[in-house]
Coordinates of C-alpha atoms in Angstrom, one line a residue:
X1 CA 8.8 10.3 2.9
X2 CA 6.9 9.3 -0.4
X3 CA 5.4 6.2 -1.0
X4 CA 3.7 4.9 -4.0
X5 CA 0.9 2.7 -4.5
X6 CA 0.1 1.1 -7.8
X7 CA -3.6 0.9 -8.3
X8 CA -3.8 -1.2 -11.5
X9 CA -0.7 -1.7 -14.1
X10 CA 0.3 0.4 -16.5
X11 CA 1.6 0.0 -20.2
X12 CA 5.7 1.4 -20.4
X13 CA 4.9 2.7 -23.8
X14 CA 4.3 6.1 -22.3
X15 CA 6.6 8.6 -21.2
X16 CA 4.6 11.0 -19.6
X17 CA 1.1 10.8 -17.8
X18 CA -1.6 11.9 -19.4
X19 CA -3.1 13.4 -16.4
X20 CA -2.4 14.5 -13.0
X21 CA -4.6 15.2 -10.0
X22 CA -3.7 16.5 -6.9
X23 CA -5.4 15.9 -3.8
X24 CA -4.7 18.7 -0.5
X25 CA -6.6 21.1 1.5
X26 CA -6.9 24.1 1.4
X27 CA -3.6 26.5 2.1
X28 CA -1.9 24.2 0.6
X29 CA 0.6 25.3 -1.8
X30 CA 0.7 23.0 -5.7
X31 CA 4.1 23.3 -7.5
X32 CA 2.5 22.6 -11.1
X33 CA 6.0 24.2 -13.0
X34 CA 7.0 20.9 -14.1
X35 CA 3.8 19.4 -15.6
X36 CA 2.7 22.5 -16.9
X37 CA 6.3 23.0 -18.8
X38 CA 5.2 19.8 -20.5
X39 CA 1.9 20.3 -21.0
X40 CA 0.0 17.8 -19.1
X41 CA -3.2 18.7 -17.6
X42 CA -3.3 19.1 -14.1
X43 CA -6.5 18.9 -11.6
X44 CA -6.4 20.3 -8.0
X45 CA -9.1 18.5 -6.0
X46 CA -9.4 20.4 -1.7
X47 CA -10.7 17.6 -0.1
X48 CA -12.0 20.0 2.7
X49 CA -14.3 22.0 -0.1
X50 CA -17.1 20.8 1.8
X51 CA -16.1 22.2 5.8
X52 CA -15.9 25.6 3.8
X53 CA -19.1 25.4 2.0
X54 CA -20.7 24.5 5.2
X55 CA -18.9 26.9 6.9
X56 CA -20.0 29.5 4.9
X57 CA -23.8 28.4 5.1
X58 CA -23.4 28.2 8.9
X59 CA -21.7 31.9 9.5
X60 CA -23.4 34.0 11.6
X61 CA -26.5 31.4 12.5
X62 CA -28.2 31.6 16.3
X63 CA -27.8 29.2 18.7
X64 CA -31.4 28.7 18.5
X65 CA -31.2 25.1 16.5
X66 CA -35.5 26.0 14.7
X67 CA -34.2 30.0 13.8
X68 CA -30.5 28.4 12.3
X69 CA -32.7 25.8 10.7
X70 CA -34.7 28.3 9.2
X71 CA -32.3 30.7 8.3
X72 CA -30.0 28.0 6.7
X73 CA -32.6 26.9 4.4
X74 CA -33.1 30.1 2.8
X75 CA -29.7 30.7 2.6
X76 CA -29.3 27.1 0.7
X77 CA -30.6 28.8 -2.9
X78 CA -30.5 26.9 -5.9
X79 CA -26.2 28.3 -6.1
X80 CA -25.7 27.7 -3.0
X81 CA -27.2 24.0 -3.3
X82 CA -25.0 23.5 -6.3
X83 CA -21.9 24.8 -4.8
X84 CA -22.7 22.4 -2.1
X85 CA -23.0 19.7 -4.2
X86 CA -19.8 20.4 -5.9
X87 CA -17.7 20.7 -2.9
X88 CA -18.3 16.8 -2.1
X89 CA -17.0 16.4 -5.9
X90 CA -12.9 16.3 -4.7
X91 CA -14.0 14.0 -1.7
X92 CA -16.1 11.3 -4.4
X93 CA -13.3 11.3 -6.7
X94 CA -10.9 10.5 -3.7
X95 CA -13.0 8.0 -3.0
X96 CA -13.5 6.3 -6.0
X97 CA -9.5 6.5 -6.4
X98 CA -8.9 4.9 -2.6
X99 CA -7.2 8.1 -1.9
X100 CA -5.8 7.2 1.7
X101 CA -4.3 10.3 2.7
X102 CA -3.7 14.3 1.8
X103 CA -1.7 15.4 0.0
X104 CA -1.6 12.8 -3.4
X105 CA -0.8 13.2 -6.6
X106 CA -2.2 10.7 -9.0
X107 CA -1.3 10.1 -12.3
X108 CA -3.8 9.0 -15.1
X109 CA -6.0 7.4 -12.3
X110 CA -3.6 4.6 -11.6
X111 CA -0.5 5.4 -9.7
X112 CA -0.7 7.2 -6.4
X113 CA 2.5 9.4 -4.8
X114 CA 1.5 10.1 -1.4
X115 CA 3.3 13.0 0.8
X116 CA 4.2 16.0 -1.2
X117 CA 2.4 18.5 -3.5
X118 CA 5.6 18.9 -5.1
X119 CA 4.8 17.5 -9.2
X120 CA 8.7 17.9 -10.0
X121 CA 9.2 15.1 -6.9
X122 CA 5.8 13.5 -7.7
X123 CA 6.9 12.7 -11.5
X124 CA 10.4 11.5 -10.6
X125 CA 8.7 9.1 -8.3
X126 CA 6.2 8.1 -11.3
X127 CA 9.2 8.0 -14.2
X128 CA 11.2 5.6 -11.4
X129 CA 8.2 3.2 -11.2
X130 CA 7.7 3.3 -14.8
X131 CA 11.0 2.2 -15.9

């Protein structure tokens, strides 16, 4: 089932959003077809970027907790501390958005559609509340 939170109100001039960001985790398939067909710009935000980065930083560590310690700091270069810090990214923009569950797709930072990753679904749901 899809439900829809407004977050603030939008003008009816508008046909079409001017943006759309989807928020999932990762596996999770995006059908863009319809947005992209009209040219709206579309952001993917994985929510879980963050359990991967750290995933990959913790791969392969002892169980010694000092030798992991060590051994993850020189793993955490100056790339890997900047991939780090762009994982939390999708989870700060959720945040920001009072994203309340995955998936969402949100359109020009204002209306919400919560439960599918499917934009063709997502903008029917968004042209409904508009008119």
């Amino acid at each position: 089932m899809i439900a829809m939170l407004l977050l603030v109100g939008i003008s009816p001039a508008s046909a079409d959003p001017g943006q759309i960001e989807v928020f999932v985790t990762t596996g999770t398939t995006v059908s863009t077809t319809p947005a992209d067909r009209r040219g709206i710009p579309i952001e993917i935000h994985h929510v879980d970027a963050v359990d991967r980065a750290t995933e990959a930083l913790s791969q392969g560590l002892p169980a010694d907790p000092e030798a992991a310690a060590a051994i993850a700091q020189e793993r955490l270069d100056a790339r890997a501390h900047r991939d780090l810090e762009a994982a939390y990214d999708p989870l700060l923009r959720a945040y920001r958005l009072n994203i309340e569950q995955v998936p969402a797709i949100v359109f020009d930072g204002q209306a919400v559609v919560y439960g599918t990753t499917d934009l063709a679904r997502g903008l029917r749901e968004y042209e409904r509340w508009r008119q």
